[in-house]
Structure formats: structure tokens, C-alpha cells
Amino acid sequence: DVKVTQSSRYLVKRTGEKVFLECVQDMDHENMFWYRQDPGLGLRLIYFSYDVKMKEKGDIPEGYSVSREKKERFSLILESASTNQTSMYLCASIRAGGTYTFGSGTRLTVV
Amino acid sequence: GQQVMQIPQYQHVQEGEDFTTYCNSSTTLSNIQWYKQRPGGHPVFLIQLVKSGEVKKQKRLTFQFGEAKKNSSLHITATQTTDVGTYFCGSGNTGKLIFGQGTTLQVKP
């Protein structure tokens, strides 16, 4: 089975800090995604990547950037964390047939 | 851009009652996928529908894709406490999924 691993389950950061959220998948998938999940808003796409060093903006990229230096790793970066970025962050990888495998999520709190 | 609207947002049922969540789009969808997220967990893939009018079953779960491919539904017959969670539909053309807002199901024993 495909495994998508997010490095942290819970994070607490201070306003203005630079935050890195890491995601690793073990099945050599080209496509990887970052979503944030908020009550009543569902899953909203932040950024995605179709290959190494390639990135595309999703629906809510403001305040975020990403890095894909290796195929298996897709990092989400909050350049200067703000309280409105407190959320659950979910990484996903596409498997054959185009269905998602999600990581366990990182619940980020910015204080 | 493409939007997928999902209703209801919340549903509370008594154990044994049926439950249905609906996804609707103003544009034709190439496919629809359904995911379940248990409380404290992450979304897990349930099923994908691609054909107009398609119906698929998984035990007590029935998934339908509309004839016009603009709507879909997930129906659970005789809910159990293990059905609690949030159900999401999603659709996309280039591997990028746009998700509905999700329906959170609570089941009272």
C-alpha cells in the first residue's frame, strides 16, 4: 500500500515564524498536493506539483510556498506564520487511477 | 472554475436509519470520487464513478452518478455507529481534485 507520511501530527508555532511542513510518499508518484481543512470549508487546495521542481498554485496559495526537490518529498512552507493559518494540513499523493492517498495530517496552531 | 457543492453539511441520525449526502455541480464532471474521514483521521478513498448513470455498491453503501454527470449521491442503509465521520466528494480532470465541503454524519446508538 502507498504510504504518505507527514512529519508532524501536531505543531504549535508563533506568529511570524517560518514553518516547514514535510510530506514524503513511498511509491514514486509524480503528483503531490497540499490541502488545508477547516470546519465548514472542506478541503481547499493550496499548491500541487506534477514533478520534481514543478509547482502549481491551487485555490488558496497566498501566504504559502512549496518545494519539490526530490520526487518523494513535497514541502509546504509558511514564510511568516499568521493566526489565520491555524488549520489542519493534509498532504496527498495520486496513485494509479487518479485516486488520492492522504497523509495523517498536521494540525498547526499559530499563536 | 469548477465547483462541487455538497449537502447537507451535518446530519444526525438514529442508528438504523438511512443517510444520504449529495454532490452537485453546474458543470459536467468527468468523474466523481468519494472519501470518508473518521473523527481524528484523514480522508480515505471509498470509490470512483466515471460513467453516466453509474451505480456502485459497497455493502450498505450505494453510490450513484447522475445521468447528466452533474450530481452524485452516497446513500447508507441502516446506519451503524461505525459510519460516523465526514464524507467528501471530489472531482477533477487533470489529477487535481476539487472537493465538496463534506457532510459530517453523527449516529446516535
CSV table of C-alpha atoms in Angstrom, one decimal:
chain,number,residue,atom,x,y,z
A,1,ASP,CA,0.0,0.0,0.0
A,2,VAL,CA,1.1,3.5,-0.7
A,3,LYS,CA,2.2,5.4,2.3
A,4,VAL,CA,2.1,9.2,2.6
A,5,THR,CA,3.9,10.3,5.7
A,6,GLN,CA,3.6,13.8,7.3
A,7,SER,CA,6.5,14.5,9.6
A,8,SER,CA,4.4,16.1,12.4
A,9,ARG,CA,1.0,15.3,13.8
A,10,TYR,CA,0.8,18.5,15.9
A,11,LEU,CA,2.7,21.8,15.7
A,12,VAL,CA,2.5,25.0,17.7
A,13,LYS,CA,4.3,28.0,16.2
A,14,ARG,CA,4.5,31.7,17.0
A,15,THR,CA,3.2,34.4,14.7
A,16,GLY,CA,5.9,35.4,12.2
A,17,GLU,CA,7.9,32.2,12.4
A,18,LYS,CA,8.9,30.3,9.2
A,19,VAL,CA,7.2,26.9,9.3
A,20,PHE,CA,8.0,23.9,7.2
A,21,LEU,CA,5.5,21.0,6.8
A,22,GLU,CA,7.1,17.9,5.3
A,23,CYS,CA,5.4,15.2,3.3
A,24,VAL,CA,7.0,12.0,1.9
A,25,GLN,CA,5.5,9.3,-0.3
A,26,ASP,CA,7.0,5.9,-1.0
A,27,MET,CA,5.5,4.9,-4.3
A,28,ASP,CA,7.3,7.1,-6.9
A,29,HIS,CA,4.2,9.2,-7.7
A,30,GLU,CA,4.6,12.3,-9.8
A,31,ASN,CA,1.6,14.2,-8.4
A,32,MET,CA,1.5,15.5,-4.9
A,33,PHE,CA,-0.8,18.0,-3.2
A,34,TRP,CA,-1.2,20.2,-0.2
A,35,TYR,CA,-4.7,20.9,1.2
A,36,ARG,CA,-5.9,22.7,4.3
A,37,GLN,CA,-9.1,21.6,6.1
A,38,ASP,CA,-11.3,24.0,8.1
A,39,PRO,CA,-14.7,23.3,9.5
A,40,GLY,CA,-17.5,24.2,7.1
A,41,LEU,CA,-15.0,24.9,4.3
A,42,GLY,CA,-14.0,21.3,3.4
A,43,LEU,CA,-10.6,20.6,1.7
A,44,ARG,CA,-9.1,23.6,-0.1
A,45,LEU,CA,-6.1,23.1,-2.4
A,46,ILE,CA,-3.1,25.2,-1.6
A,47,TYR,CA,-0.4,24.0,-4.0
A,48,PHE,CA,0.3,21.0,-6.1
A,49,SER,CA,3.2,19.5,-8.0
A,50,TYR,CA,3.3,17.3,-11.1
A,51,ASP,CA,7.0,16.5,-10.9
A,52,VAL,CA,10.3,17.5,-9.4
A,53,LYS,CA,10.8,21.2,-9.2
A,54,MET,CA,7.4,21.8,-10.7
A,55,LYS,CA,4.7,23.6,-8.8
A,56,GLU,CA,1.3,25.0,-9.4
A,57,LYS,CA,-0.9,27.3,-7.4
A,58,GLY,CA,-4.2,25.9,-6.1
A,59,ASP,CA,-7.1,27.9,-4.9
A,60,ILE,CA,-5.6,29.5,-1.8
A,61,PRO,CA,-1.8,29.9,-2.3
A,62,GLU,CA,-1.4,33.2,-0.5
A,63,GLY,CA,0.9,33.1,2.4
A,64,TYR,CA,2.4,29.7,1.3
A,65,SER,CA,5.1,28.4,-0.9
A,66,VAL,CA,6.3,24.9,-1.7
A,67,SER,CA,9.4,22.9,-2.6
A,68,ARG,CA,9.8,19.7,-4.5
A,69,GLU,CA,13.5,18.9,-4.8
A,70,LYS,CA,13.0,15.2,-4.8
A,71,LYS,CA,10.2,13.2,-6.2
A,72,GLU,CA,9.2,11.6,-2.9
A,73,ARG,CA,9.2,14.8,-0.9
A,74,PHE,CA,6.8,17.8,-1.1
A,75,SER,CA,7.3,20.5,1.5
A,76,LEU,CA,4.8,23.3,2.4
A,77,ILE,CA,6.3,26.5,3.7
A,78,LEU,CA,4.6,29.2,5.7
A,79,GLU,CA,7.1,32.1,5.2
A,80,SER,CA,5.7,34.1,8.1
A,81,ALA,CA,3.0,32.2,10.0
A,82,SER,CA,-0.1,34.1,11.0
A,83,THR,CA,-3.0,33.1,13.2
A,84,ASN,CA,-5.4,32.6,10.3
A,85,GLN,CA,-3.1,29.8,9.1
A,86,THR,CA,-4.1,27.7,12.1
A,87,SER,CA,-5.6,24.7,10.4
A,88,MET,CA,-5.3,21.0,9.6
A,89,TYR,CA,-2.9,20.5,6.7
A,90,LEU,CA,-3.2,17.4,4.6
A,91,CYS,CA,-0.8,16.1,2.0
A,92,ALA,CA,-1.9,13.7,-0.7
A,93,SER,CA,-0.3,11.7,-3.5
A,94,ILE,CA,-2.1,10.3,-6.5
A,95,ARG,CA,-1.9,6.6,-7.3
A,96,ALA,CA,-2.8,4.8,-10.4
A,97,GLY,CA,-6.4,5.6,-11.5
A,98,GLY,CA,-6.1,9.1,-10.1
A,99,THR,CA,-7.4,8.4,-6.6
A,100,TYR,CA,-5.8,10.1,-3.6
A,101,THR,CA,-3.9,8.7,-0.7
A,102,PHE,CA,-3.7,11.2,2.1
A,103,GLY,CA,-1.2,11.6,4.9
A,104,SER,CA,-2.4,11.6,8.5
A,105,GLY,CA,-2.4,15.4,8.6
A,106,THR,CA,-0.6,18.1,10.6
A,107,ARG,CA,-2.7,20.2,12.9
A,108,LEU,CA,-0.9,23.5,13.1
A,109,THR,CA,-1.7,26.1,15.7
A,110,VAL,CA,-0.2,29.6,15.3
A,111,VAL,CA,-0.2,31.6,18.5
B,1,GLY,CA,-13.6,27.3,-12.0
B,2,GLN,CA,-15.3,24.1,-11.3
B,3,GLN,CA,-17.1,23.9,-8.1
B,4,VAL,CA,-18.7,21.0,-6.3
B,5,MET,CA,-21.4,21.7,-3.7
B,6,GLN,CA,-22.2,19.1,-1.1
B,7,ILE,CA,-25.3,18.9,1.2
B,8,PRO,CA,-26.2,18.7,3.9
B,9,GLN,CA,-23.2,19.9,6.0
B,10,TYR,CA,-24.3,17.9,9.0
B,11,GLN,CA,-26.7,15.0,9.6
B,12,HIS,CA,-27.6,13.4,12.9
B,13,VAL,CA,-29.4,10.1,12.6
B,14,GLN,CA,-30.5,7.3,15.0
B,15,GLU,CA,-28.7,4.1,14.5
B,16,GLY,CA,-30.6,2.0,11.9
B,17,GLU,CA,-31.9,5.0,10.0
B,18,ASP,CA,-30.7,5.7,6.4
B,19,PHE,CA,-28.5,8.5,5.4
B,20,THR,CA,-27.8,10.3,2.1
B,21,THR,CA,-25.3,13.0,1.1
B,22,TYR,CA,-25.5,14.8,-2.3
B,23,CYS,CA,-22.9,16.4,-4.5
B,24,ASN,CA,-23.9,18.9,-7.2
B,25,SER,CA,-22.1,20.8,-9.9
B,26,SER,CA,-23.1,23.3,-12.5
B,27,THR,CA,-20.7,21.8,-15.0
B,28,THR,CA,-20.3,18.2,-16.3
B,29,LEU,CA,-18.0,16.2,-14.2
B,30,SER,CA,-15.5,13.7,-15.8
B,31,ASN,CA,-15.6,11.6,-12.7
B,32,ILE,CA,-16.6,11.6,-9.0
B,33,GLN,CA,-14.7,10.2,-6.1
B,34,TRP,CA,-15.9,9.6,-2.6
B,35,TYR,CA,-13.8,9.7,0.6
B,36,LYS,CA,-14.6,9.0,4.3
B,37,GLN,CA,-12.8,10.7,7.1
B,38,ARG,CA,-13.2,9.2,10.6
B,39,PRO,CA,-13.1,11.6,13.6
B,40,GLY,CA,-9.4,12.5,14.2
B,41,GLY,CA,-8.4,10.7,11.0
B,42,HIS,CA,-7.6,11.6,7.4
B,43,PRO,CA,-9.8,11.1,4.3
B,44,VAL,CA,-9.7,7.6,2.9
B,45,PHE,CA,-10.8,6.7,-0.7
B,46,LEU,CA,-14.1,4.8,-1.0
B,47,ILE,CA,-15.0,4.7,-4.6
B,48,GLN,CA,-14.8,6.3,-8.0
B,49,LEU,CA,-17.6,6.7,-10.6
B,50,VAL,CA,-16.9,7.6,-14.2
B,51,LYS,CA,-19.9,6.6,-16.3
B,52,SER,CA,-23.2,8.4,-16.7
B,53,GLY,CA,-25.9,6.8,-14.5
B,54,GLU,CA,-23.4,4.5,-12.8
B,55,VAL,CA,-24.4,2.8,-9.6
B,56,LYS,CA,-21.9,1.0,-7.3
B,57,LYS,CA,-22.5,-0.7,-4.0
B,58,GLN,CA,-20.2,-1.5,-1.1
B,59,LYS,CA,-22.2,-3.5,1.5
B,60,ARG,CA,-24.6,-0.9,3.0
B,61,LEU,CA,-23.2,2.0,0.9
B,62,THR,CA,-24.7,2.8,-2.5
B,63,PHE,CA,-23.0,5.4,-4.8
B,64,GLN,CA,-24.7,7.0,-7.8
B,65,PHE,CA,-23.5,9.2,-10.6
B,66,GLY,CA,-26.3,11.2,-12.3
B,67,GLU,CA,-27.3,10.7,-15.9
B,68,ALA,CA,-26.0,14.2,-16.8
B,69,LYS,CA,-22.8,13.7,-14.8
B,70,LYS,CA,-23.6,16.8,-12.8
B,71,ASN,CA,-24.5,15.2,-9.5
B,72,SER,CA,-23.8,12.2,-7.3
B,73,SER,CA,-25.1,10.7,-4.1
B,74,LEU,CA,-23.9,8.4,-1.4
B,75,HIS,CA,-26.6,6.5,0.5
B,76,ILE,CA,-26.0,4.4,3.6
B,77,THR,CA,-28.7,1.9,4.5
B,78,ALA,CA,-29.3,1.2,8.2
B,79,THR,CA,-26.5,3.3,9.7
B,80,GLN,CA,-24.2,1.9,12.3
B,81,THR,CA,-22.0,3.8,14.8
B,82,THR,CA,-19.0,2.8,12.7
B,83,ASP,CA,-20.4,5.0,9.9
B,84,VAL,CA,-19.7,8.2,11.8
B,85,GLY,CA,-17.4,10.6,10.1
B,86,THR,CA,-17.2,13.2,7.3
B,87,TYR,CA,-17.9,12.1,3.8
B,88,PHE,CA,-16.4,14.1,0.9
B,89,CYS,CA,-17.0,14.0,-2.8
B,90,GLY,CA,-14.3,15.2,-5.2
B,91,SER,CA,-13.9,15.6,-8.9
B,92,GLY,CA,-11.1,16.6,-11.3
B,93,ASN,CA,-9.8,16.4,-14.8
B,94,THR,CA,-6.1,16.6,-14.5
B,95,GLY,CA,-5.5,14.7,-11.3
B,96,LYS,CA,-6.3,17.8,-9.3
B,97,LEU,CA,-9.4,17.1,-7.2
B,98,ILE,CA,-11.9,19.8,-6.2
B,99,PHE,CA,-13.7,18.6,-3.1
B,100,GLY,CA,-17.1,19.4,-1.8
B,101,GLN,CA,-17.4,20.9,1.7
B,102,GLY,CA,-18.2,17.5,3.2
B,103,THR,CA,-21.1,16.0,5.2
B,104,THR,CA,-20.5,15.1,8.8
B,105,LEU,CA,-22.6,12.2,10.0
B,106,GLN,CA,-23.4,11.6,13.6
B,107,VAL,CA,-25.1,8.3,14.6
B,108,LYS,CA,-26.9,8.0,17.9
B,109,PRO,CA,-26.8,4.5,19.3
